[in-house]
Amino acid sequence: MSELIFYTGYIFFSIAFYIPSLLASQCWSGRRFSTSKFIGVIVYNIFCVYVHMRFVDRGVLPIVGEKNNEILGWASFVMMFMYMFSVPMPWEGKKLKVISKYFKT
């Protein structure tokens, strides 16, 4: 039972830590773009990619310690690419309807 709780928690927290990056890439692109916002999001994304990369490579999580699971490794691998493509850009991209509905972009 504890493994199921860990799997659920890992996926939940992976998505929860990804949401600020996604919101920043959607809300700060285009006319609201600035270099300081871009650098802030890049630093956050690099930290999160480092955590996921370390889990894929060594099976180590910062608080939990060593865990070995192939499925969560693939989830971390996908999350690394999601972070890499979630950065604000100086041009206006296609907005997600849910984000533009609740956040004035």
MMTF fields as JSON, N, C-alpha, C and O atoms, coordinates in Angstrom:
{
  "mmtfVersion": "1.0.0",
  "mmtfProducer": "UNKNOWN",
  "numBonds": 419,
  "numAtoms": 420,
  "numGroups": 105,
  "numChains": 1,
  "numModels": 1,
  "chainsPerModel": [1],
  "groupsPerChain": [105],
  "chainIdList": ["A"],
  "bondAtomList": [4, 2, 8, 6, 12, 10, 16, 14, 20, 18, 24, 22, 28, 26, 32, 30, 36, 34, 40, 38, 44, 42, 48, 46, 52, 50, 56, 54, 60, 58, 64, 62, 68, 66, 72, 70, 76, 74, 80, 78, 84, 82, 88, 86, 92, 90, 96, 94, 100, 98, 104, 102, 108, 106, 112, 110, 116, 114, 120, 118, 124, 122, 128, 126, 132, 130, 136, 134, 140, 138, 144, 142, 148, 146, 152, 150, 156, 154, 160, 158, 164, 162, 168, 166, 172, 170, 176, 174, 180, 178, 184, 182, 188, 186, 192, 190, 196, 194, 200, 198, 204, 202, 208, 206, 212, 210, 216, 214, 220, 218, 224, 222, 228, 226, 232, 230, 236, 234, 240, 238, 244, 242, 248, 246, 252, 250, 256, 254, 260, 258, 264, 262, 268, 266, 272, 270, 276, 274, 280, 278, 284, 282, 288, 286, 292, 290, 296, 294, 300, 298, 304, 302, 308, 306, 312, 310, 316, 314, 320, 318, 324, 322, 328, 326, 332, 330, 336, 334, 340, 338, 344, 342, 348, 346, 352, 350, 356, 354, 360, 358, 364, 362, 368, 366, 372, 370, 376, 374, 380, 378, 384, 382, 388, 386, 392, 390, 396, 394, 400, 398, 404, 402, 408, 406, 412, 410, 416, 414],
  "bondOrderList": [1, 1, 1, 1, 1, 1, 1, 1, 1, 1, 1, 1, 1, 1, 1, 1, 1, 1, 1, 1, 1, 1, 1, 1, 1, 1, 1, 1, 1, 1, 1, 1, 1, 1, 1, 1, 1, 1, 1, 1, 1, 1, 1, 1, 1, 1, 1, 1, 1, 1, 1, 1, 1, 1, 1, 1, 1, 1, 1, 1, 1, 1, 1, 1, 1, 1, 1, 1, 1, 1, 1, 1, 1, 1, 1, 1, 1, 1, 1, 1, 1, 1, 1, 1, 1, 1, 1, 1, 1, 1, 1, 1, 1, 1, 1, 1, 1, 1, 1, 1, 1, 1, 1, 1],
  "groupList": [{"groupName": "MET", "atomNameList": ["N", "CA", "C", "O"], "elementList": ["N", "C", "C", "O"], "formalChargeList": [0, 0, 0, 0], "bondAtomList": [1, 0, 2, 1, 3, 2], "bondOrderList": [1, 1, 2], "singleLetterCode": "M", "chemCompType": "L-PEPTIDE LINKING"}, {"groupName": "SER", "atomNameList": ["N", "CA", "C", "O"], "elementList": ["N", "C", "C", "O"], "formalChargeList": [0, 0, 0, 0], "bondAtomList": [1, 0, 2, 1, 3, 2], "bondOrderList": [1, 1, 2], "singleLetterCode": "S", "chemCompType": "L-PEPTIDE LINKING"}, {"groupName": "GLU", "atomNameList": ["N", "CA", "C", "O"], "elementList": ["N", "C", "C", "O"], "formalChargeList": [0, 0, 0, 0], "bondAtomList": [1, 0, 2, 1, 3, 2], "bondOrderList": [1, 1, 2], "singleLetterCode": "E", "chemCompType": "L-PEPTIDE LINKING"}, {"groupName": "LEU", "atomNameList": ["N", "CA", "C", "O"], "elementList": ["N", "C", "C", "O"], "formalChargeList": [0, 0, 0, 0], "bondAtomList": [1, 0, 2, 1, 3, 2], "bondOrderList": [1, 1, 2], "singleLetterCode": "L", "chemCompType": "L-PEPTIDE LINKING"}, {"groupName": "ILE", "atomNameList": ["N", "CA", "C", "O"], "elementList": ["N", "C", "C", "O"], "formalChargeList": [0, 0, 0, 0], "bondAtomList": [1, 0, 2, 1, 3, 2], "bondOrderList": [1, 1, 2], "singleLetterCode": "I", "chemCompType": "L-PEPTIDE LINKING"}, {"groupName": "PHE", "atomNameList": ["N", "CA", "C", "O"], "elementList": ["N", "C", "C", "O"], "formalChargeList": [0, 0, 0, 0], "bondAtomList": [1, 0, 2, 1, 3, 2], "bondOrderList": [1, 1, 2], "singleLetterCode": "F", "chemCompType": "L-PEPTIDE LINKING"}, {"groupName": "TYR", "atomNameList": ["N", "CA", "C", "O"], "elementList": ["N", "C", "C", "O"], "formalChargeList": [0, 0, 0, 0], "bondAtomList": [1, 0, 2, 1, 3, 2], "bondOrderList": [1, 1, 2], "singleLetterCode": "Y", "chemCompType": "L-PEPTIDE LINKING"}, {"groupName": "THR", "atomNameList": ["N", "CA", "C", "O"], "elementList": ["N", "C", "C", "O"], "formalChargeList": [0, 0, 0, 0], "bondAtomList": [1, 0, 2, 1, 3, 2], "bondOrderList": [1, 1, 2], "singleLetterCode": "T", "chemCompType": "L-PEPTIDE LINKING"}, {"groupName": "GLY", "atomNameList": ["N", "CA", "C", "O"], "elementList": ["N", "C", "C", "O"], "formalChargeList": [0, 0, 0, 0], "bondAtomList": [1, 0, 2, 1, 3, 2], "bondOrderList": [1, 1, 2], "singleLetterCode": "G", "chemCompType": "PEPTIDE LINKING"}, {"groupName": "ALA", "atomNameList": ["N", "CA", "C", "O"], "elementList": ["N", "C", "C", "O"], "formalChargeList": [0, 0, 0, 0], "bondAtomList": [1, 0, 2, 1, 3, 2], "bondOrderList": [1, 1, 2], "singleLetterCode": "A", "chemCompType": "L-PEPTIDE LINKING"}, {"groupName": "PRO", "atomNameList": ["N", "CA", "C", "O"], "elementList": ["N", "C", "C", "O"], "formalChargeList": [0, 0, 0, 0], "bondAtomList": [1, 0, 2, 1, 3, 2], "bondOrderList": [1, 1, 2], "singleLetterCode": "P", "chemCompType": "L-PEPTIDE LINKING"}, {"groupName": "GLN", "atomNameList": ["N", "CA", "C", "O"], "elementList": ["N", "C", "C", "O"], "formalChargeList": [0, 0, 0, 0], "bondAtomList": [1, 0, 2, 1, 3, 2], "bondOrderList": [1, 1, 2], "singleLetterCode": "Q", "chemCompType": "L-PEPTIDE LINKING"}, {"groupName": "CYS", "atomNameList": ["N", "CA", "C", "O"], "elementList": ["N", "C", "C", "O"], "formalChargeList": [0, 0, 0, 0], "bondAtomList": [1, 0, 2, 1, 3, 2], "bondOrderList": [1, 1, 2], "singleLetterCode": "C", "chemCompType": "L-PEPTIDE LINKING"}, {"groupName": "TRP", "atomNameList": ["N", "CA", "C", "O"], "elementList": ["N", "C", "C", "O"], "formalChargeList": [0, 0, 0, 0], "bondAtomList": [1, 0, 2, 1, 3, 2], "bondOrderList": [1, 1, 2], "singleLetterCode": "W", "chemCompType": "L-PEPTIDE LINKING"}, {"groupName": "ARG", "atomNameList": ["N", "CA", "C", "O"], "elementList": ["N", "C", "C", "O"], "formalChargeList": [0, 0, 0, 0], "bondAtomList": [1, 0, 2, 1, 3, 2], "bondOrderList": [1, 1, 2], "singleLetterCode": "R", "chemCompType": "L-PEPTIDE LINKING"}, {"groupName": "LYS", "atomNameList": ["N", "CA", "C", "O"], "elementList": ["N", "C", "C", "O"], "formalChargeList": [0, 0, 0, 0], "bondAtomList": [1, 0, 2, 1, 3, 2], "bondOrderList": [1, 1, 2], "singleLetterCode": "K", "chemCompType": "L-PEPTIDE LINKING"}, {"groupName": "VAL", "atomNameList": ["N", "CA", "C", "O"], "elementList": ["N", "C", "C", "O"], "formalChargeList": [0, 0, 0, 0], "bondAtomList": [1, 0, 2, 1, 3, 2], "bondOrderList": [1, 1, 2], "singleLetterCode": "V", "chemCompType": "L-PEPTIDE LINKING"}, {"groupName": "ASN", "atomNameList": ["N", "CA", "C", "O"], "elementList": ["N", "C", "C", "O"], "formalChargeList": [0, 0, 0, 0], "bondAtomList": [1, 0, 2, 1, 3, 2], "bondOrderList": [1, 1, 2], "singleLetterCode": "N", "chemCompType": "L-PEPTIDE LINKING"}, {"groupName": "HIS", "atomNameList": ["N", "CA", "C", "O"], "elementList": ["N", "C", "C", "O"], "formalChargeList": [0, 0, 0, 0], "bondAtomList": [1, 0, 2, 1, 3, 2], "bondOrderList": [1, 1, 2], "singleLetterCode": "H", "chemCompType": "L-PEPTIDE LINKING"}, {"groupName": "ASP", "atomNameList": ["N", "CA", "C", "O"], "elementList": ["N", "C", "C", "O"], "formalChargeList": [0, 0, 0, 0], "bondAtomList": [1, 0, 2, 1, 3, 2], "bondOrderList": [1, 1, 2], "singleLetterCode": "D", "chemCompType": "L-PEPTIDE LINKING"}],
  "groupTypeList": [0, 1, 2, 3, 4, 5, 6, 7, 8, 6, 4, 5, 5, 1, 4, 9, 5, 6, 4, 10, 1, 3, 3, 9, 1, 11, 12, 13, 1, 8, 14, 14, 5, 1, 7, 1, 15, 5, 4, 8, 16, 4, 16, 6, 17, 4, 5, 12, 16, 6, 16, 18, 0, 14, 5, 16, 19, 14, 8, 16, 3, 10, 4, 16, 8, 2, 15, 17, 17, 2, 4, 3, 8, 13, 9, 1, 5, 16, 0, 0, 5, 0, 6, 0, 5, 1, 16, 10, 0, 10, 13, 2, 8, 15, 15, 3, 15, 16, 4, 1, 15, 6, 5, 15, 7],
  "groupIdList": [1, 2, 3, 4, 5, 6, 7, 8, 9, 10, 11, 12, 13, 14, 15, 16, 17, 18, 19, 20, 21, 22, 23, 24, 25, 26, 27, 28, 29, 30, 31, 32, 33, 34, 35, 36, 37, 38, 39, 40, 41, 42, 43, 44, 45, 46, 47, 48, 49, 50, 51, 52, 53, 54, 55, 56, 57, 58, 59, 60, 61, 62, 63, 64, 65, 66, 67, 68, 69, 70, 71, 72, 73, 74, 75, 76, 77, 78, 79, 80, 81, 82, 83, 84, 85, 86, 87, 88, 89, 90, 91, 92, 93, 94, 95, 96, 97, 98, 99, 100, 101, 102, 103, 104, 105],
  "secStructList": [7, 2, 2, 2, 2, 2, 2, 2, 2, 2, 2, 2, 2, 2, 2, 2, 2, 2, 2, 2, 2, 2, 2, 2, 2, 2, 2, 1, 1, 4, 4, 4, 7, 7, 2, 2, 2, 2, 2, 2, 2, 2, 2, 2, 2, 2, 2, 2, 2, 2, 2, 2, 2, 2, 2, 2, 2, 2, 7, 3, 3, 6, 6, 6, 3, 3, 7, 7, 7, 2, 2, 2, 2, 2, 2, 2, 2, 2, 2, 2, 2, 2, 2, 2, 6, 7, 7, 7, 7, 1, 1, 7, 7, 7, 7, 7, 2, 2, 2, 2, 2, 2, 1, 7, 7],
  "xCoordList": [0.816, 0.0, 0.862, 0.493, 1.999, 2.843, 3.428, 3.671, 3.658, 4.162, 3.117, 3.463, 1.855, 0.792, 0.685, 0.479, 0.824, 0.794, 1.987, 1.854, 3.137, 4.324, 4.153, 4.475, 3.652, 3.455, 2.482, 2.73, 1.386, 0.387, 0.964, 0.774, 1.663, 2.266, 3.32, 3.418, 4.111, 5.16, 4.561, 5.023, 3.542, 2.884, 2.207, 2.294, 1.539, 0.863, 1.861, 1.636, 2.947, 3.921, 4.683, 5.081, 4.892, 5.525, 4.66, 5.164, 3.377, 2.454, 2.314, 2.262, 2.251, 2.118, 3.324, 3.163, 4.532, 5.713, 5.842, 6.59, 5.129, 5.173, 4.211, 4.47, 3.135, 2.113, 2.676, 2.333, 3.53, 4.073, 4.883, 4.845, 5.602, 6.375, 5.447, 5.689, 4.403, 3.436, 2.73, 2.576, 2.302, 1.641, 2.573, 2.161, 3.819, 4.778, 5.007, 5.095, 5.105, 5.338, 4.135, 4.299, 2.95, 1.751, 1.48, 1.105, 1.669, 1.311, 2.393, 2.082, 3.641, 4.728, 5.307, 6.347, 4.695, 5.165, 4.538, 3.476, 5.197, 4.657, 4.985, 6.14, 3.986, 4.212, 4.627, 5.194, 4.374, 4.773, 6.137, 6.541, 6.832, 8.139, 9.179, 9.201, 10.031, 11.203, 12.333, 12.102, 13.531, 14.69, 14.737, 15.103, 14.374, 14.412, 13.393, 13.689, 12.208, 11.213, 11.714, 11.56, 12.312, 12.852, 13.927, 13.922, 14.841, 15.912, 15.352, 15.817, 14.362, 13.74, 13.093, 13.242, 12.382, 11.734, 12.789, 12.638, 13.834, 14.901, 15.573, 15.842, 15.847, 16.476, 15.564, 16.024, 14.277, 13.313, 13.254, 13.257, 13.201, 13.131, 14.397, 14.325, 15.546, 16.803, 16.843, 17.281, 16.389, 16.355, 15.443, 15.813, 14.252, 13.303, 13.808, 13.64, 14.421, 14.989, 16.121, 16.271, 16.921, 17.998, 17.448, 17.993, 16.375, 15.772, 15.27, 15.505, 14.59, 14.076, 15.214, 15.155, 16.241, 17.366, 18.118, 18.566, 18.243, 18.91, 18.101, 18.667, 16.771, 15.934, 16.055, 16.118, 16.087, 16.228, 17.59, 17.69, 18.629, 19.987, 20.308, 20.825, 20.006, 20.414, 19.275, 19.513, 18.039, 16.916, 16.849, 16.36, 17.342, 17.402, 16.506, 16.585, 15.663, 14.833, 15.336, 15.863, 15.186, 15.771, 15.335, 16.198, 14.076, 13.609, 13.425, 13.714, 12.955, 12.601, 13.834, 13.891, 14.804, 15.992, 15.976, 15.545, 16.441, 16.592, 15.315, 14.795, 14.826, 13.665, 13.989, 14.595, 13.593, 13.865, 12.543, 11.91, 12.13, 10.898, 11.023, 11.328, 10.784, 10.932, 9.838, 10.114, 8.619, 7.505, 7.686, 7.483, 8.065, 8.29, 9.52, 9.6, 10.463, 11.611, 11.187, 11.678, 10.278, 9.768, 8.94, 8.986, 8.186, 7.428, 8.382, 8.115, 9.479, 10.476, 11.125, 11.403, 11.367, 11.952, 11.034, 11.504, 9.745, 8.776, 8.708, 8.62, 8.751, 8.68, 9.886, 9.754, 11.041, 12.213, 11.954, 12.302, 11.349, 11.056, 9.939, 9.949, 8.997, 7.933, 8.506, 8.104, 9.439, 10.079, 10.913, 10.941, 11.589, 12.446, 11.652, 12.162, 10.418, 9.614, 8.653, 7.826, 8.744, 7.866, 8.658, 8.95, 8.995, 9.692, 8.988, 8.466, 8.969, 8.367, 9.215, 10.444, 8.559, 9.233, 8.834, 7.758, 9.681, 9.348, 8.191, 7.582, 7.882, 6.761, 5.524, 5.618, 4.401, 3.115, 2.841, 2.751, 2.71, 2.416, 0.942, 0.147, 0.589, -0.794, -1.094, -0.397, -2.124, -2.476, -3.401, -4.216, -3.251, -4.186, -5.473, -5.419, -6.608, -7.88, -8.165, -8.717, -7.8, -8.075, -7.269, -7.782, -6.023, -5.177, -5.628, -5.693, -5.939, -6.357, -7.745, -8.101, -8.523, -9.844, -9.702, -10.405, -8.802, -8.681, -7.593, -7.645, -6.624, -5.555, -5.593, -5.587, -5.632, -5.672, -4.301, -3.352, -4.212, -2.934, -2.994, -2.003],
  "yCoordList": [-1.196, 0.0, 1.264, 2.267, 1.217, 2.405, 2.734, 3.903, 1.715, 1.968, 2.705, 3.609, 2.33, 3.008, 4.47, 5.351, 4.718, 6.097, 6.876, 8.036, 6.236, 6.899, 7.213, 8.321, 6.262, 6.491, 7.642, 8.518, 7.627, 8.685, 10.039, 11.044, 10.049, 11.294, 11.827, 13.035, 10.926, 11.342, 11.994, 13.048, 11.368, 11.94, 13.261, 14.225, 13.315, 14.535, 15.685, 16.779, 15.444, 16.505, 16.866, 18.02, 15.922, 16.247, 17.215, 18.18, 16.957, 17.85, 19.181, 20.236, 19.135, 20.367, 21.288, 22.508, 20.722, 21.54, 21.977, 22.909, 21.324, 21.715, 22.875, 23.672, 22.972, 23.99, 25.417, 26.192, 25.818, 27.187, 27.451, 28.557, 26.464, 26.638, 26.801, 27.645, 26.011, 26.124, 27.478, 28.123, 27.904, 29.205, 30.342, 31.278, 30.26, 31.305, 31.349, 32.428, 30.185, 30.183, 30.722, 31.33, 30.513, 31.013, 32.481, 33.238, 32.888, 34.254, 35.283, 36.46, 34.872, 35.829, 35.826, 36.446, 35.17, 35.215, 36.404, 36.887, 36.865, 37.973, 39.314, 39.583, 40.159, 41.527, 41.6, 42.612, 40.58, 40.571, 39.916, 39.711, 39.595, 38.961, 39.944, 41.11, 39.465, 40.23, 39.25, 38.072, 39.748, 38.886, 38.34, 37.182, 39.15, 38.679, 37.564, 36.607, 37.676, 36.602, 35.334, 34.23, 35.509, 34.371, 33.651, 32.423, 34.406, 33.8, 33.121, 32.045, 33.733, 33.11, 31.77, 30.801, 31.723, 30.473, 29.439, 28.257, 29.863, 28.94, 28.332, 27.131, 29.14, 28.62, 27.6, 26.544, 27.912, 26.981, 25.681, 24.59, 25.801, 24.618, 23.777, 22.548, 24.422, 23.673, 22.892, 21.742, 23.501, 22.788, 21.563, 20.473, 21.752, 20.636, 19.553, 18.365, 19.947, 18.958, 18.203, 17.0, 18.886, 18.224, 17.152, 16.051, 17.478, 16.499, 15.291, 14.155, 15.511, 14.398, 13.616, 12.39, 14.319, 13.639, 12.771, 11.67, 13.273, 12.494, 11.249, 10.191, 11.379, 10.21, 9.186, 7.984, 9.651, 8.724, 8.041, 6.836, 8.801, 8.271, 7.379, 6.273, 7.853, 7.146, 6.569, 5.73, 6.995, 6.519, 7.175, 6.575, 8.418, 9.123, 10.359, 11.146, 10.521, 11.709, 12.512, 11.926, 13.854, 14.672, 14.312, 14.173, 14.158, 13.913, 12.426, 11.951, 11.704, 10.295, 9.409, 8.484, 9.694, 8.849, 7.991, 8.436, 6.773, 5.897, 5.108, 4.422, 5.217, 4.458, 3.935, 4.638, 2.72, 2.14, 1.727, 0.769, 2.451, 2.126, 2.572, 3.73, 1.646, 1.934, 2.856, 3.73, 2.682, 3.503, 4.959, 5.871, 5.175, 6.547, 7.15, 8.368, 6.322, 6.812, 7.355, 8.395, 6.652, 7.147, 8.414, 9.319, 8.483, 9.7, 10.879, 11.982, 10.653, 11.711, 12.102, 13.279, 11.136, 11.412, 12.325, 13.263, 12.056, 12.895, 14.282, 15.284, 14.343, 15.63, 16.518, 17.739, 15.912, 16.712, 17.456, 18.631, 16.783, 17.44, 18.463, 19.487, 18.203, 19.181, 20.475, 21.565, 20.359, 21.547, 22.278, 23.509, 21.522, 22.155, 23.006, 24.004, 22.621, 23.364, 24.349, 24.945, 24.531, 25.462, 26.663, 26.793, 27.523, 28.762, 29.912, 29.731, 31.092, 32.24, 32.671, 32.626, 33.08, 33.505, 34.937, 35.383, 35.662, 37.048, 37.166, 38.23, 36.1, 36.162, 35.548, 34.761, 35.918, 35.439, 34.064, 33.912, 33.074, 31.722, 31.414, 32.265, 30.213, 29.783, 29.54, 28.774, 30.19, 30.098, 28.912, 28.551, 28.325, 27.293, 27.969, 28.963, 27.472, 28.122, 28.202, 29.197, 27.179, 27.174, 28.249, 28.926, 28.421, 29.419, 30.82, 31.689, 31.06, 32.398, 32.751, 33.928, 31.756, 32.021, 32.556, 33.49, 31.975, 32.339, 33.369, 34.053, 33.494, 34.452, 35.42, 35.009, 36.692, 37.722, 37.815, 38.347, 37.296, 37.319, 38.239, 38.388],
  "zCoordList": [0.0, 0.0, 0.0, -0.61, 0.675, 0.733, -0.639, -0.939, -1.478, -2.828, -3.67, -4.431, -3.539, -4.271, -3.847, -4.681, -2.556, -2.066, -2.623, -3.011, -2.658, -3.203, -4.679, -5.108, -5.471, -6.907, -7.147, -7.977, -6.419, -6.567, -6.151, -6.836, -5.034, -4.568, -5.514, -5.731, -6.08, -7.009, -8.253, -8.691, -8.815, -9.997, -9.641, -10.402, -8.501, -8.066, -7.902, -8.419, -7.194, -6.956, -8.23, -8.394, -9.123, -10.4, -11.195, -11.77, -11.224, -11.936, -11.203, -11.835, -9.871, -9.085, -9.265, -9.3, -9.381, -9.606, -11.061, -11.358, -11.968, -13.374, -13.672, -14.573, -12.943, -13.213, -13.19, -14.083, -12.213, -12.289, -13.553, -14.093, -14.02, -15.249, -16.448, -17.311, -16.504, -17.59, -17.564, -18.601, -16.378, -16.264, -16.663, -17.347, -16.239, -16.597, -18.099, -18.684, -18.726, -20.172, -20.934, -21.992, -20.424, -21.107, -20.811, -21.707, -19.556, -19.156, -19.45, -19.637, -19.495, -19.675, -21.078, -21.3, -22.01, -23.391, -24.099, -23.705, -25.133, -25.92, -25.314, -24.984, -25.163, -24.697, -23.238, -22.826, -22.445, -21.032, -20.811, -19.666, -21.856, -21.76, -21.238, -21.632, -20.355, -19.925, -19.643, -19.37, -19.712, -19.507, -18.087, -17.885, -17.106, -15.719, -15.477, -14.762, -16.057, -15.934, -16.621, -16.1, -17.791, -18.537, -17.725, -17.635, -17.14, -16.355, -15.11, -14.732, -14.471, -13.303, -13.63, -12.885, -14.738, -15.152, -15.553, -15.246, -16.222, -16.625, -15.395, -15.375, -14.372, -13.15, -12.478, -12.046, -12.39, -11.8, -12.61, -12.04, -13.921, -14.78, -14.693, -14.678, -14.635, -14.522, -13.222, -13.205, -12.131, -10.858, -10.943, -10.508, -11.506, -11.606, -12.557, -12.282, -13.666, -14.592, -13.918, -14.131, -13.111, -12.38, -11.433, -11.351, -10.727, -9.807, -10.59, -10.178, -11.701, -12.501, -13.159, -13.247, -13.618, -14.251, -13.238, -13.558, -12.049, -10.997, -10.654, -10.381, -10.669, -10.403, -11.527, -11.266, -12.77, -13.896, -13.86, -14.093, -13.571, -13.605, -12.4, -12.564, -11.215, -9.996, -9.177, -8.309, -9.428, -8.633, -7.271, -6.314, -7.175, -5.895, -5.957, -6.9, -4.952, -4.807, -3.611, -2.665, -3.628, -2.572, -1.15, -0.283, -0.878, 0.488, 0.754, 1.853, -0.224, -0.055, 0.03, 0.84, -0.798, -0.846, -2.093, -3.157, -1.965, -3.122, -3.391, -2.511, -4.608, -5.076, -6.465, -7.273, -6.737, -8.04, -8.666, -8.223, -9.696, -10.382, -11.83, -12.115, -12.727, -14.145, -14.666, -15.488, -14.212, -14.694, -14.269, -15.07, -13.019, -12.568, -13.237, -13.403, -13.617, -14.371, -15.728, -16.168, -16.386, -17.671, -17.476, -18.308, -16.384, -16.09, -15.889, -16.368, -15.192, -14.993, -16.31, -16.54, -17.166, -18.478, -19.293, -19.938, -19.265, -19.982, -19.351, -20.06, -18.005, -17.323, -17.677, -17.755, -17.887, -18.271, -19.578, -19.703, -20.542, -21.815, -21.674, -22.357, -20.815, -20.596, -20.022, -20.427, -19.085, -18.528, -19.577, -19.605, -20.434, -21.44, -22.423, -22.931, -22.691, -23.655, -23.001, -23.69, -21.697, -20.982, -20.499, -19.311, -21.415, -21.089, -21.799, -22.899, -21.184, -21.87, -23.061, -23.011, -24.107, -25.335, -25.672, -25.276, -26.394, -26.741, -27.724, -27.833, -28.434, -29.366, -28.716, -27.775, -29.229, -28.721, -29.308, -30.526, -28.453, -28.903, -28.783, -28.384, -29.126, -29.007, -27.53, -26.864, -27.03, -25.617, -25.379, -26.228, -24.209, -23.797, -23.359, -22.636, -23.765, -23.478, -21.988, -21.517, -21.246, -19.808, -19.116, -18.225, -19.505, -18.861, -19.229, -18.36, -20.484, -20.877, -20.345, -20.285, -19.963, -19.38, -17.962, -17.578, -17.186, -15.77, -15.496, -14.474, -16.368, -16.186, -17.349, -18.509, -17.044, -18.075, -18.741, -18.164, -19.953, -20.652, -21.841, -22.557]
}
